[in-house]
Amino acid sequence: MTATLICFRIICERSPPFTARIYAAGFDSSKNIFLGEKAAKWKTSDGQMDGLTTNGVLVMHPRNGFTEDSKPGIWREISVCGNVFSLRETRSAQQRGKMVEIETNQLQDGSLIDLCGATLLWRTAEGLSHTPTVKHLEALRQEINAARPQCPVGFNTLAFPSMKRKDVVDEKQPWVYLNCGHVHGYHNWGNKEERDGKDRECPMCRSVGPYVPLWLGCEAGFYVDAGPPTHAFSPCGHVCSEKTTAYWSQILLPHGTHTFHAACPFCAHQLAGEQGYIRLIFQGPLD
């Protein structure tokens, strides 16, 4: 599935409180609303035409806002006129869902917009003012590195590289065993040829599982709090605060025509494991 170039509109008020509302479909070159031939269309009770895009414009508003207390909301579909409906049986089904009259198409801080091929996070200026800045994330990175975490096998000092992700792994970059959370430097201990894939045996607790490099999540807008980077998403290894990993691991994003799965907000990789994230266990310097 791919996202249509113009499949939705957002209309914002120009005066406080600058309310933003989302509507399905866009305009063609003749300035008329454009819908595909297979899109669901109908006439409303007041004589207006309404409809849904072929693959739908889905919206999810988090409960308790986009904060450390946030909880997932319910995915809904938005129509051309901005009405709210429950989801169709499949993404492109002709039969629309039931109208949810008590809900509106007004976007709020943390709303997710799914376009069947792309998922957007809506943040407000007010919400972003409470979000950790890139400068704050950099300070947290330096604080971790200043603690001089060590590899329990090689006893070499580990350090997170700069916030800008590189294509190659840094020599001092931390690695983690995803089944237990023990952090090491890269080494070949426990790498047996008979094991399939990337599974390795942790020298600290002997648990067997994936062994991946750790990367600090650098997009501040995805954080729900300013807590220290103590947890990592599995299996990609992106590191952020505990409450941020806990929140995103609960968010089931639409995938394909009728399935949902949780994904890392930094790389969109589908999460794995019982929780979708792990607590990192660092070893401090011996001196």
CSV table of C-alpha atoms in Angstrom, one decimal:
chain,number,residue,atom,x,y,z
A,1,MET,CA,0.0,0.0,0.0
A,2,THR,CA,1.2,3.5,-0.7
A,3,ALA,CA,-0.1,6.9,0.6
A,4,THR,CA,-1.9,9.1,-1.9
A,5,LEU,CA,-0.2,12.4,-2.7
A,6,ILE,CA,-3.2,14.5,-1.6
A,7,CYS,CA,-5.5,12.3,0.5
A,8,PHE,CA,-6.4,14.6,3.4
A,9,ARG,CA,-6.7,18.3,4.4
A,10,ILE,CA,-6.0,20.0,7.7
A,11,ILE,CA,-7.7,23.3,8.3
A,12,CYS,CA,-6.4,25.5,11.1
A,13,GLU,CA,-8.1,28.5,12.7
A,14,ARG,CA,-6.1,31.7,12.4
A,15,SER,CA,-7.0,33.0,15.8
A,16,PRO,CA,-6.6,31.5,19.3
A,17,PRO,CA,-7.0,28.6,20.2
A,18,PHE,CA,-5.8,27.8,16.6
A,19,THR,CA,-8.0,24.7,16.4
A,20,ALA,CA,-6.9,22.2,13.7
A,21,ARG,CA,-9.4,19.9,12.1
A,22,ILE,CA,-8.7,17.0,9.6
A,23,TYR,CA,-10.7,16.1,6.6
A,24,ALA,CA,-10.4,13.2,4.2
A,25,ALA,CA,-9.5,13.7,0.5
A,26,GLY,CA,-8.0,16.7,-1.4
A,27,PHE,CA,-8.8,18.9,-4.3
A,28,ASP,CA,-8.0,18.2,-8.0
A,29,SER,CA,-6.8,20.8,-10.6
A,30,SER,CA,-10.4,22.0,-11.0
A,31,LYS,CA,-10.6,22.7,-7.2
A,32,ASN,CA,-13.1,19.9,-6.7
A,33,ILE,CA,-12.9,17.2,-4.0
A,34,PHE,CA,-11.3,14.2,-5.7
A,35,LEU,CA,-12.1,10.6,-4.7
A,36,GLY,CA,-11.2,7.4,-6.4
A,37,GLU,CA,-13.7,5.4,-8.4
A,38,LYS,CA,-13.8,2.7,-5.7
A,39,ALA,CA,-14.1,5.1,-2.8
A,40,ALA,CA,-17.2,4.9,-0.6
A,41,LYS,CA,-19.7,7.8,-1.2
A,42,TRP,CA,-23.1,8.6,0.1
A,43,LYS,CA,-25.7,11.4,0.6
A,44,THR,CA,-26.2,12.6,4.2
A,45,SER,CA,-29.6,13.3,5.8
A,46,ASP,CA,-29.2,17.0,5.1
A,47,GLY,CA,-28.6,16.4,1.4
A,48,GLN,CA,-24.8,16.8,1.4
A,49,MET,CA,-22.4,14.3,-0.2
A,50,ASP,CA,-19.9,12.6,2.0
A,51,GLY,CA,-17.3,9.9,1.4
A,52,LEU,CA,-14.2,8.1,2.4
A,53,THR,CA,-10.9,7.8,0.6
A,54,THR,CA,-10.2,4.4,-1.0
A,55,ASN,CA,-7.7,3.3,1.8
A,56,GLY,CA,-9.0,5.6,4.5
A,57,VAL,CA,-7.6,8.5,6.6
A,58,LEU,CA,-7.3,7.1,10.1
A,59,VAL,CA,-6.8,9.1,13.3
A,60,MET,CA,-6.0,8.1,16.9
A,61,HIS,CA,-6.1,10.7,19.7
A,62,PRO,CA,-4.1,9.6,22.9
A,63,ARG,CA,-5.9,9.7,26.2
A,64,ASN,CA,-4.4,12.2,28.8
A,65,GLY,CA,-2.7,14.1,26.0
A,66,PHE,CA,0.8,13.5,24.8
A,67,THR,CA,2.4,13.3,28.3
A,68,GLU,CA,4.1,10.8,30.5
A,69,ASP,CA,0.5,9.7,31.6
A,70,SER,CA,-0.6,9.1,28.0
A,71,LYS,CA,-2.6,6.0,27.0
A,72,PRO,CA,-3.5,4.8,23.5
A,73,GLY,CA,-6.9,6.0,22.2
A,74,ILE,CA,-9.1,4.2,19.6
A,75,TRP,CA,-8.4,4.4,15.9
A,76,ARG,CA,-11.2,6.1,13.9
A,77,GLU,CA,-11.8,7.0,10.2
A,78,ILE,CA,-12.4,10.5,9.1
A,79,SER,CA,-14.7,11.3,6.1
A,80,VAL,CA,-14.6,14.1,3.5
A,81,CYS,CA,-16.9,16.3,5.6
A,82,GLY,CA,-14.9,15.6,8.8
A,83,ASN,CA,-17.3,13.1,10.3
A,84,VAL,CA,-15.9,10.4,12.6
A,85,PHE,CA,-16.5,6.7,11.9
A,86,SER,CA,-15.5,3.4,13.4
A,87,LEU,CA,-13.0,1.4,11.2
A,88,ARG,CA,-14.2,-0.5,8.2
A,89,GLU,CA,-13.9,-4.3,8.2
A,90,THR,CA,-10.9,-3.9,5.9
A,91,ARG,CA,-9.0,-0.8,4.9
A,92,SER,CA,-10.7,-0.4,1.4
A,93,ALA,CA,-14.1,-2.1,2.1
A,94,GLN,CA,-17.1,-0.3,0.5
A,95,GLN,CA,-19.2,-0.5,3.6
A,96,ARG,CA,-18.4,2.4,6.0
A,97,GLY,CA,-18.2,2.0,9.8
A,98,LYS,CA,-20.7,3.4,12.3
A,99,MET,CA,-20.7,7.1,12.8
A,100,VAL,CA,-19.2,8.1,16.2
A,101,GLU,CA,-21.2,11.3,17.0
A,102,ILE,CA,-19.6,12.0,20.3
A,103,GLU,CA,-16.1,12.4,18.8
A,104,THR,CA,-14.8,15.1,16.5
A,105,ASN,CA,-12.2,15.6,13.8
A,106,GLN,CA,-10.2,18.1,15.9
A,107,LEU,CA,-6.6,17.2,16.2
A,108,GLN,CA,-4.8,17.4,19.6
A,109,ASP,CA,-1.3,17.1,20.7
A,110,GLY,CA,0.0,13.6,20.0
A,111,SER,CA,-2.7,12.7,17.5
A,112,LEU,CA,-1.6,10.0,15.0
A,113,ILE,CA,-2.7,10.2,11.4
A,114,ASP,CA,-2.4,7.1,9.3
A,115,LEU,CA,-2.5,7.2,5.5
A,116,CYS,CA,-2.0,3.5,4.6
A,117,GLY,CA,1.7,3.8,3.9
A,118,ALA,CA,2.7,6.7,6.1
A,119,THR,CA,1.9,7.6,9.7
A,120,LEU,CA,2.2,11.2,10.9
A,121,LEU,CA,2.5,12.5,14.5
A,122,TRP,CA,0.6,15.8,15.1
A,123,ARG,CA,2.3,18.0,17.7
A,124,THR,CA,1.0,21.4,18.9
A,125,ALA,CA,3.2,24.4,19.8
A,126,GLU,CA,2.0,24.1,23.4
A,127,GLY,CA,2.9,20.4,23.5
A,128,LEU,CA,6.3,20.9,22.0
A,129,SER,CA,7.1,23.6,24.6
A,130,HIS,CA,7.0,20.8,27.2
A,131,THR,CA,9.1,18.4,25.1
A,132,PRO,CA,12.8,17.8,25.8
A,133,THR,CA,14.9,19.8,23.4
A,134,VAL,CA,17.7,18.3,21.2
A,135,LYS,CA,20.1,20.2,23.6
A,136,HIS,CA,18.6,18.3,26.5
A,137,LEU,CA,19.0,15.0,24.8
A,138,GLU,CA,22.6,15.8,24.0
A,139,ALA,CA,23.2,16.6,27.7
A,140,LEU,CA,21.8,13.2,28.6
A,141,ARG,CA,24.1,11.6,26.1
A,142,GLN,CA,27.1,13.3,27.6
A,143,GLU,CA,26.0,12.4,31.1
A,144,ILE,CA,25.9,8.7,30.3
A,145,ASN,CA,29.3,8.9,28.6
A,146,ALA,CA,30.7,10.8,31.6
A,147,ALA,CA,29.7,7.9,33.8
A,148,ARG,CA,32.2,5.7,31.7
A,149,PRO,CA,30.1,2.5,31.3
A,150,GLN,CA,32.3,-0.5,30.6
A,151,CYS,CA,32.1,-3.7,28.7
A,152,PRO,CA,32.1,-6.5,31.2
A,153,VAL,CA,34.1,-8.7,28.8
A,154,GLY,CA,36.7,-6.4,27.2
A,155,PHE,CA,36.7,-3.8,30.1
A,156,ASN,CA,36.9,-1.1,27.5
A,157,THR,CA,34.9,2.2,28.1
A,158,LEU,CA,31.7,2.5,26.1
A,159,ALA,CA,30.3,5.8,24.6
A,160,PHE,CA,27.2,6.7,22.7
A,161,PRO,CA,28.2,8.4,19.4
A,162,SER,CA,26.8,11.9,18.5
A,163,MET,CA,23.1,12.3,18.1
A,164,LYS,CA,23.3,12.1,14.3
A,165,ARG,CA,23.1,8.4,13.4
A,166,LYS,CA,25.8,7.1,11.2
A,167,ASP,CA,25.8,4.3,8.7
A,168,VAL,CA,28.6,2.5,10.5
A,169,VAL,CA,28.8,1.4,14.1
A,170,ASP,CA,31.3,3.4,16.2
A,171,GLU,CA,34.2,1.5,17.9
A,172,LYS,CA,33.1,2.4,21.4
A,173,GLN,CA,29.4,2.0,20.7
A,174,PRO,CA,27.4,0.1,23.3
A,175,TRP,CA,25.7,-3.2,22.3
A,176,VAL,CA,22.9,-5.0,24.1
A,177,TYR,CA,21.6,-8.5,24.5
A,178,LEU,CA,17.9,-8.0,23.9
A,179,ASN,CA,16.8,-11.0,26.1
A,180,CYS,CA,18.4,-9.7,29.3
A,181,GLY,CA,19.4,-6.0,28.8
A,182,HIS,CA,23.1,-6.5,29.6
A,183,VAL,CA,25.1,-3.8,27.8
A,184,HIS,CA,28.5,-4.7,26.3
A,185,GLY,CA,31.0,-3.4,23.7
A,186,TYR,CA,31.1,-5.4,20.5
A,187,HIS,CA,32.8,-8.8,20.9
A,188,ASN,CA,32.7,-12.3,19.5
A,189,TRP,CA,32.1,-14.1,22.8
A,190,GLY,CA,29.3,-16.6,22.5
A,191,ASN,CA,29.1,-16.3,18.8
A,192,LYS,CA,28.7,-20.0,17.7
A,193,GLU,CA,28.3,-20.9,14.0
A,194,GLU,CA,25.6,-23.4,14.7
A,195,ARG,CA,23.3,-20.7,16.0
A,196,ASP,CA,20.8,-19.2,13.5
A,197,GLY,CA,20.8,-15.5,12.7
A,198,LYS,CA,22.1,-13.0,15.2
A,199,ASP,CA,21.4,-14.9,18.4
A,200,ARG,CA,24.3,-14.7,20.9
A,201,GLU,CA,24.8,-16.0,24.4
A,202,CYS,CA,25.2,-13.2,27.1
A,203,PRO,CA,28.4,-13.8,29.1
A,204,MET,CA,26.8,-12.3,32.2
A,205,CYS,CA,23.6,-14.5,32.5
A,206,ARG,CA,24.0,-17.0,29.6
A,207,SER,CA,20.6,-16.1,28.1
A,208,VAL,CA,20.5,-16.5,24.3
A,209,GLY,CA,19.0,-13.9,22.0
A,210,PRO,CA,19.7,-11.0,19.5
A,211,TYR,CA,22.7,-8.8,20.1
A,212,VAL,CA,22.4,-5.4,18.6
A,213,PRO,CA,24.0,-1.9,18.7
A,214,LEU,CA,22.3,0.8,20.7
A,215,TRP,CA,21.4,4.2,19.2
A,216,LEU,CA,20.0,7.2,21.1
A,217,GLY,CA,16.6,8.3,19.7
A,218,CYS,CA,17.3,11.8,18.4
A,219,GLU,CA,13.8,13.0,17.5
A,220,ALA,CA,12.7,15.0,20.6
A,221,GLY,CA,9.1,15.2,19.4
A,222,PHE,CA,8.6,11.5,20.0
A,223,TYR,CA,9.4,11.8,23.7
A,224,VAL,CA,6.6,11.9,26.2
A,225,ASP,CA,8.9,13.0,29.1
A,226,ALA,CA,12.4,14.3,29.7
A,227,GLY,CA,13.6,11.2,31.6
A,228,PRO,CA,17.0,9.6,31.2
A,229,PRO,CA,17.6,7.1,28.4
A,230,THR,CA,17.4,3.9,30.3
A,231,HIS,CA,15.4,1.6,28.0
A,232,ALA,CA,15.7,0.4,24.4
A,233,PHE,CA,13.2,-0.7,21.8
A,234,SER,CA,13.5,-4.3,20.6
A,235,PRO,CA,14.8,-5.4,18.2
A,236,CYS,CA,16.1,-2.1,16.7
A,237,GLY,CA,18.1,-0.8,19.7
A,238,HIS,CA,16.8,2.8,19.8
A,239,VAL,CA,17.3,4.2,23.3
A,240,CYS,CA,15.1,6.7,25.1
A,241,SER,CA,13.2,7.2,28.4
A,242,GLU,CA,11.3,4.4,30.2
A,243,LYS,CA,7.9,6.1,29.8
A,244,THR,CA,8.5,6.9,26.1
A,245,THR,CA,9.3,3.2,25.4
A,246,ALA,CA,6.3,2.1,27.5
A,247,TYR,CA,3.9,4.5,25.6
A,248,TRP,CA,5.0,3.6,22.0
A,249,SER,CA,5.1,-0.1,22.8
A,250,GLN,CA,1.3,0.1,23.5
A,251,ILE,CA,0.5,2.0,20.3
A,252,LEU,CA,-0.7,-0.4,17.6
A,253,LEU,CA,-0.2,1.2,14.2
A,254,PRO,CA,-2.2,0.2,11.2
A,255,HIS,CA,-0.3,-2.2,8.9
A,256,GLY,CA,-1.6,-3.3,5.5
A,257,THR,CA,-5.3,-3.6,5.0
A,258,HIS,CA,-6.5,-5.0,8.4
A,259,THR,CA,-3.6,-5.7,10.8
A,260,PHE,CA,-2.0,-3.6,13.5
A,261,HIS,CA,1.4,-3.8,15.3
A,262,ALA,CA,3.6,-1.7,17.6
A,263,ALA,CA,6.6,0.0,16.0
A,264,CYS,CA,9.6,2.0,17.1
A,265,PRO,CA,8.8,5.7,16.5
A,266,PHE,CA,12.4,6.5,15.5
A,267,CYS,CA,12.7,3.9,12.7
A,268,ALA,CA,9.2,2.3,12.3
A,269,HIS,CA,10.7,-1.2,12.9
A,270,GLN,CA,8.0,-3.6,14.2
A,271,LEU,CA,8.6,-4.3,17.9
A,272,ALA,CA,9.3,-7.8,19.1
A,273,GLY,CA,9.5,-9.5,22.5
A,274,GLU,CA,7.0,-9.7,25.4
A,275,GLN,CA,7.0,-5.9,26.0
A,276,GLY,CA,8.7,-4.5,22.8
A,277,TYR,CA,11.4,-2.9,24.9
A,278,ILE,CA,14.0,-3.7,27.6
A,279,ARG,CA,15.7,-2.0,30.6
A,280,LEU,CA,19.4,-1.5,29.9
A,281,ILE,CA,21.9,-2.8,32.5
A,282,PHE,CA,25.2,-1.0,32.4
A,283,GLN,CA,28.4,-1.9,34.2
A,284,GLY,CA,30.3,1.1,35.7
A,285,PRO,CA,34.1,1.5,35.7
A,286,LEU,CA,36.1,-0.8,38.1
A,287,ASP,CA,38.5,2.0,39.2
